PDB file of C-alpha atoms in Angstrom:
ATOM      1  CA  MET A   1     117.096 -59.090  -3.767  1.00  0.00           C
ATOM      2  CA  SER A   2     120.534 -57.524  -4.285  1.00  0.00           C
ATOM      3  CA  ILE A   3     119.872 -57.071  -8.024  1.00  0.00           C
ATOM      4  CA  LEU A   4     116.626 -55.200  -7.366  1.00  0.00           C
ATOM      5  CA  MET A   5     118.126 -53.085  -4.579  1.00  0.00           C
ATOM      6  CA  SER A   6     121.097 -52.189  -6.766  1.00  0.00           C
ATOM      7  CA  LEU A   7     118.762 -51.177  -9.575  1.00  0.00           C
ATOM      8  CA  LEU A   8     116.416 -49.071  -7.440  1.00  0.00           C
ATOM      9  CA  SER A   9     118.961 -47.465  -5.109  1.00  0.00           C
ATOM     10  CA  GLY A  10     120.583 -45.189  -7.695  1.00  0.00           C
ATOM     11  CA  PRO A  11     120.089 -41.443  -7.325  1.00  0.00           C
ATOM     12  CA  TRP A  12     116.703 -40.254  -8.625  1.00  0.00           C
ATOM     13  CA  THR A  13     115.543 -43.750  -9.612  1.00  0.00           C
ATOM     14  CA  MET A  14     112.816 -44.215  -7.008  1.00  0.00           C
ATOM     15  CA  TYR A  15     111.622 -40.640  -7.470  1.00  0.00           C
ATOM     16  CA  ILE A  16     111.292 -41.128 -11.237  1.00  0.00           C
ATOM     17  CA  LEU A  17     109.219 -44.244 -10.566  1.00  0.00           C
ATOM     18  CA  TRP A  18     107.101 -42.323  -8.031  1.00  0.00           C
ATOM     19  CA  VAL A  19     106.404 -39.585 -10.583  1.00  0.00           C
ATOM     20  CA  LEU A  20     105.430 -42.142 -13.238  1.00  0.00           C
ATOM     21  CA  CYS A  21     103.266 -43.939 -10.669  1.00  0.00           C
ATOM     22  CA  ASN A  22     101.345 -40.727  -9.929  1.00  0.00           C
ATOM     23  CA  SER A  23     101.351 -39.092 -13.354  1.00  0.00           C
ATOM     24  CA  GLY A  24     100.844 -42.089 -15.598  1.00  0.00           C
ATOM     25  CA  PRO A  25     102.522 -42.131 -19.015  1.00  0.00           C
ATOM     26  CA  THR A  26     104.605 -38.969 -19.254  1.00  0.00           C
ATOM     27  CA  ARG A  27     106.618 -37.298 -21.998  1.00  0.00           C
ATOM     28  CA  PHE A  28     110.324 -36.674 -21.438  1.00  0.00           C
ATOM     29  CA  GLY A  29     110.043 -32.883 -21.074  1.00  0.00           C
ATOM     30  CA  ALA A  30     107.208 -33.141 -18.575  1.00  0.00           C
ATOM     31  CA  LEU A  31     109.101 -35.793 -16.633  1.00  0.00           C
ATOM     32  CA  LYS A  32     112.176 -33.556 -16.461  1.00  0.00           C
ATOM     33  CA  HIS A  33     109.974 -30.730 -15.158  1.00  0.00           C
ATOM     34  CA  LEU A  34     108.316 -32.984 -12.542  1.00  0.00           C
ATOM     35  CA  VAL A  35     111.623 -34.438 -11.289  1.00  0.00           C
ATOM     36  CA  GLU A  36     112.871 -31.050 -10.192  1.00  0.00           C
ATOM     37  CA  GLY A  37     116.647 -30.623 -10.172  1.00  0.00           C
ATOM     38  CA  ILE A  38     117.596 -33.637 -12.310  1.00  0.00           C
ATOM     39  CA  SER A  39     119.886 -33.062 -15.282  1.00  0.00           C
ATOM     40  CA  THR A  40     118.902 -34.185 -18.770  1.00  0.00           C
ATOM     41  CA  LYS A  41     121.880 -36.566 -18.813  1.00  0.00           C
ATOM     42  CA  VAL A  42     120.995 -38.273 -15.532  1.00  0.00           C
ATOM     43  CA  LEU A  43     117.299 -38.520 -16.418  1.00  0.00           C
ATOM     44  CA  THR A  44     118.204 -40.123 -19.753  1.00  0.00           C
ATOM     45  CA  GLU A  45     120.566 -42.590 -18.031  1.00  0.00           C
ATOM     46  CA  ARG A  46     117.988 -43.576 -15.411  1.00  0.00           C
ATOM     47  CA  LEU A  47     115.224 -43.992 -17.989  1.00  0.00           C
ATOM     48  CA  ARG A  48     117.437 -46.186 -20.177  1.00  0.00           C
ATOM     49  CA  MET A  49     118.411 -48.313 -17.177  1.00  0.00           C
ATOM     50  CA  LEU A  50     114.775 -48.745 -16.077  1.00  0.00           C
ATOM     51  CA  GLU A  51     113.720 -49.541 -19.639  1.00  0.00           C
ATOM     52  CA  ALA A  52     116.488 -52.163 -19.957  1.00  0.00           C
ATOM     53  CA  ALA A  53     115.224 -53.732 -16.709  1.00  0.00           C
ATOM     54  CA  GLU A  54     111.684 -53.742 -18.174  1.00  0.00           C
ATOM     55  CA  ILE A  55     110.355 -51.625 -15.313  1.00  0.00           C
ATOM     56  CA  ILE A  56     109.298 -48.815 -17.632  1.00  0.00           C
ATOM     57  CA  TYR A  57     108.474 -48.667 -21.315  1.00  0.00           C
ATOM     58  CA  ARG A  58     109.443 -46.069 -23.904  1.00  0.00           C
ATOM     59  CA  GLN A  59     106.912 -45.234 -26.593  1.00  0.00           C
ATOM     60  CA  TYR A  60     108.275 -43.335 -29.595  1.00  0.00           C
ATOM     61  CA  GLU A  61     105.974 -41.436 -31.948  1.00  0.00           C
ATOM     62  CA  PRO A  62     107.671 -40.364 -35.206  1.00  0.00           C
ATOM     63  CA  THR A  63     105.994 -36.967 -35.342  1.00  0.00           C
ATOM     64  CA  VAL A  64     107.632 -33.585 -35.876  1.00  0.00           C
ATOM     65  CA  PRO A  65     109.021 -33.055 -33.321  1.00  0.00           C
ATOM     66  CA  PRO A  66     109.231 -36.688 -32.151  1.00  0.00           C
ATOM     67  CA  GLN A  67     107.208 -37.570 -29.059  1.00  0.00           C
ATOM     68  CA  VAL A  68     108.670 -39.961 -26.514  1.00  0.00           C
ATOM     69  CA  THR A  69     106.471 -41.131 -23.653  1.00  0.00           C
ATOM     70  CA  TYR A  70     107.510 -43.202 -20.640  1.00  0.00           C
ATOM     71  CA  GLY A  71     105.286 -45.275 -18.370  1.00  0.00           C
ATOM     72  CA  LEU A  72     105.329 -48.215 -15.998  1.00  0.00           C
ATOM     73  CA  THR A  73     105.288 -51.725 -17.428  1.00  0.00           C
ATOM     74  CA  GLU A  74     103.477 -54.559 -15.642  1.00  0.00           C
ATOM     75  CA  ARG A  75     106.723 -55.199 -13.791  1.00  0.00           C
ATOM     76  CA  GLY A  76     106.909 -51.521 -12.828  1.00  0.00           C
ATOM     77  CA  GLN A  77     103.292 -51.542 -11.674  1.00  0.00           C
ATOM     78  CA  GLU A  78     104.221 -54.248  -9.172  1.00  0.00           C
ATOM     79  CA  LEU A  79     106.200 -51.537  -7.359  1.00  0.00           C
ATOM     80  CA  ILE A  80     103.191 -49.229  -6.892  1.00  0.00           C
ATOM     81  CA  ASP A  81     102.242 -50.589  -3.453  1.00  0.00           C
ATOM     82  CA  VAL A  82     105.856 -50.294  -2.279  1.00  0.00           C
ATOM     83  CA  LEU A  83     106.052 -46.715  -3.550  1.00  0.00           C
ATOM     84  CA  HIS A  84     102.818 -45.791  -1.745  1.00  0.00           C
ATOM     85  CA  GLN A  85     104.125 -47.376   1.468  1.00  0.00           C
ATOM     86  CA  LEU A  86     107.371 -45.404   1.187  1.00  0.00           C
ATOM     87  CA  ASN A  87     105.370 -42.223   0.592  1.00  0.00           C
ATOM     88  CA  ALA A  88     103.247 -42.873   3.691  1.00  0.00           C
ATOM     89  CA  LEU A  89     106.391 -43.470   5.737  1.00  0.00           C
ATOM     90  CA  ALA A  90     108.011 -40.278   4.399  1.00  0.00           C
ATOM     91  CA  GLU A  91     104.904 -38.262   5.286  1.00  0.00           C
ATOM     92  CA  ARG A  92     104.869 -39.717   8.813  1.00  0.00           C
ATOM     93  CA  TRP A  93     108.555 -39.043   9.358  1.00  0.00           C
ATOM     94  CA  TYR A  94     108.972 -35.725   7.557  1.00  0.00           C
ATOM     95  CA  GLY A  95     105.503 -34.327   6.928  1.00  0.00           C
ATOM     96  CA  SER A  96     104.936 -32.838   3.498  1.00  0.00           C
ATOM     97  CA  GLU A  97     108.425 -31.268   3.148  1.00  0.00           C
TER      98      GLU A  97
END
């Protein structure tokens, strides 16, 4: 449990997963726009960490310019119910702030 909590408790991590849960596979630029306020550096770090943990995947298309898409792996999809429960709790506690 401590490994998972350590992985998910970093700043922005759960929110990135929530965005991917709701948006489906998303390109880097769109993800940066959807996770309002995150720096490019931090987003890159979090995505690399989640990819290394096999919670998300990174799909690279060698086009001009290159297209990189991120999405939830099967392991990441196991978190969907937890993310929806946290969202319901947040709405109960804080409304739609």
